[in-house]
Amino acid sequence: MPTTALRQIQRPLVVASGRAHPELAQDVAKELGVDLLPVSAYDFANTETYVRFSESIRGADIFLLQSHTAPINQWIMEHLLMVDAAKRASAHTITAVAPFLGYARQDKKGRGREPISARLMTDMLRTAGADRLMSVDLHTAQIQGFFDGPVDHLWAMPILVDYVRTRVDVENVTVVSPDAGRIRVAEIWASKLGGGPLAFVHKTRDVTRPNQAVANRVVGDVEGKDCVLVDDLIDTGGTIAEAVKVIMAAGARSVTVAATHGVLSGPAPQRLADCGATEIVVTDTLPIEASKRFDSLTVLSIAPLIATAIKEVFTDGSVTSLFDGNA
Ligand code: R5P
């Protein structure tokens, strides 16, 4: 009977990666026990990008991984082209997996006549054909509402907390937010590390000068404490290096830094190595080449989290259950 035959159709799980961070895609595929779909991708002489899936993906639930690292615009374009190719190849569902979503920092108009670039990013992915978006620690949670479809917003916090807990004296911890905007996140960190006190750095920024922040002073009790300074990303390292210095100047015993995304542009490795932090902990949502690594840098794998989330989505399970067990 045709109806019985139709009921027996099982959709394949397919994972494919762009060229930005193939190591992470390999790790995710390994966790899932699947092979990455072969993709042919190259650049024309004028820098236009070409992509093609080497095997049929008709009817598949396809997960397209691309970390938006430098050269960021090239890798975003490649991501969009992969989504478009999947749509035109009759994939059943298309999930754009951007462990680090480019332009997420530009999520509002700070001044007149600016774009809202994070919104444009999500619109482009949707227009290209993405049914859903998966990302880790978006700059602000409300970016989920920019994408007109389901968003799986994963938190690296459980991975970072589990590691940091083994590296500090949890009886003597103060969690520090690098600015007033991230206090709520620091509060959750503090509760997971045993409920110690909170502090934040009073930071000011000149909006006309990118990547320049001034850490003025720390507000809260850090004297004699093992401070855990938490942020979503480290780009040039200015915010974190300045914050570590003011925290140490205020009498902290040590500072451990935990951030999800190690962008580590330009002077970041040197600044971080020299800032006085005991350890800088990030995940590998972005590739961190050997030349950017330094002794006090620890890079944790984000692959198990992404793989588990993909499995939950594919099997119609619960992504929420991965965080605090709320189904
Ligand atoms: C700011 O809101 C972010 O959370 C980061 O603190 C900031 O973008 C890091 O940039 P940088 O490392 O260049 O100071």
CSV table of N, CA and C in Angstrom, one decimal, residues 5 21 25 27 57 62-63 68-69 79 91 115 136 172 215 223-224 232 243-244 246 248 254 265 272 278 295 302:
chain,number,residue,atom,x,y,z
A,5,ALA,N,4.0,2.6,2.7
A,5,ALA,CA,5.4,2.9,2.2
A,5,ALA,C,5.7,4.3,2.6
A,21,HIS,N,35.5,26.9,9.6
A,21,HIS,CA,36.0,26.2,10.8
A,21,HIS,C,35.7,24.7,10.7
A,25,ALA,N,33.3,21.4,12.7
A,25,ALA,CA,32.3,20.6,12.0
A,25,ALA,C,32.7,19.1,12.1
A,27,ASP,N,34.4,17.7,14.5
A,27,ASP,CA,34.2,17.3,15.9
A,27,ASP,C,32.7,17.0,16.1
A,57,ILE,N,20.8,15.7,-1.4
A,57,ILE,CA,20.2,16.0,0.0
A,57,ILE,C,18.7,16.1,-0.1
A,62,ILE,N,18.9,19.0,7.0
A,62,ILE,CA,20.4,19.4,6.8
A,62,ILE,C,20.7,20.5,7.8
A,63,PHE,N,21.9,20.3,8.4
A,63,PHE,CA,22.5,21.3,9.4
A,63,PHE,C,23.7,21.8,8.7
A,68,HIS,N,31.3,32.4,11.9
A,68,HIS,CA,31.5,33.6,11.2
A,68,HIS,C,32.8,34.3,11.7
A,69,THR,N,33.9,33.8,11.3
A,69,THR,CA,35.2,34.3,11.7
A,69,THR,C,35.8,35.1,10.5
A,79,HIS,N,28.1,30.9,3.8
A,79,HIS,CA,27.0,30.3,4.5
A,79,HIS,C,25.6,30.5,3.8
A,91,ALA,N,16.2,20.0,0.1
A,91,ALA,CA,16.3,19.5,1.5
A,91,ALA,C,14.9,19.7,2.1
A,115,PRO,N,22.7,51.1,10.7
A,115,PRO,CA,21.9,49.9,10.5
A,115,PRO,C,21.7,49.1,11.7
A,136,VAL,N,25.3,29.9,19.4
A,136,VAL,CA,25.7,29.8,20.8
A,136,VAL,C,25.9,31.2,21.4
A,172,ASN,N,35.6,31.2,47.7
A,172,ASN,CA,36.2,32.5,47.8
A,172,ASN,C,36.0,33.3,46.5
A,215,ALA,N,38.0,51.0,31.2
A,215,ALA,CA,37.5,50.4,32.4
A,215,ALA,C,37.9,51.4,33.5
A,223,GLU,N,38.2,42.5,47.0
A,223,GLU,CA,39.5,42.4,47.8
A,223,GLU,C,39.7,41.0,48.3
A,224,GLY,N,40.9,40.4,48.0
A,224,GLY,CA,41.2,39.1,48.5
A,224,GLY,C,40.5,38.0,47.8
A,232,ASP,N,30.7,37.5,26.9
A,232,ASP,CA,30.3,36.7,25.7
A,232,ASP,C,31.5,36.5,24.7
A,243,ALA,N,39.7,45.4,32.3
A,243,ALA,CA,39.0,45.0,33.5
A,243,ALA,C,39.8,44.2,34.5
A,244,VAL,N,40.7,43.3,33.9
A,244,VAL,CA,41.5,42.5,34.8
A,244,VAL,C,42.4,43.5,35.6
A,246,VAL,N,41.9,46.6,36.5
A,246,VAL,CA,41.3,47.4,37.6
A,246,VAL,C,40.8,46.4,38.7
A,248,MET,N,42.5,43.7,39.7
A,248,MET,CA,43.7,43.4,40.5
A,248,MET,C,44.1,44.6,41.3
A,254,SER,N,43.1,36.8,42.6
A,254,SER,CA,43.4,36.3,41.2
A,254,SER,C,42.2,36.6,40.4
A,265,SER,N,41.1,39.2,17.9
A,265,SER,CA,41.6,40.0,16.8
A,265,SER,C,42.9,40.7,17.2
A,272,LEU,N,46.1,39.8,26.4
A,272,LEU,CA,45.5,38.9,27.4
A,272,LEU,C,46.7,38.2,28.1
A,278,THR,N,45.1,34.9,35.7
A,278,THR,CA,45.6,33.6,35.9
A,278,THR,C,45.4,32.7,34.7
A,295,ASP,N,50.2,30.7,26.7
A,295,ASP,CA,50.3,29.8,27.8
A,295,ASP,C,49.0,29.7,28.7
A,302,ILE,N,33.3,23.0,22.1
A,302,ILE,CA,31.8,23.3,22.1
A,302,ILE,C,31.1,22.2,21.3
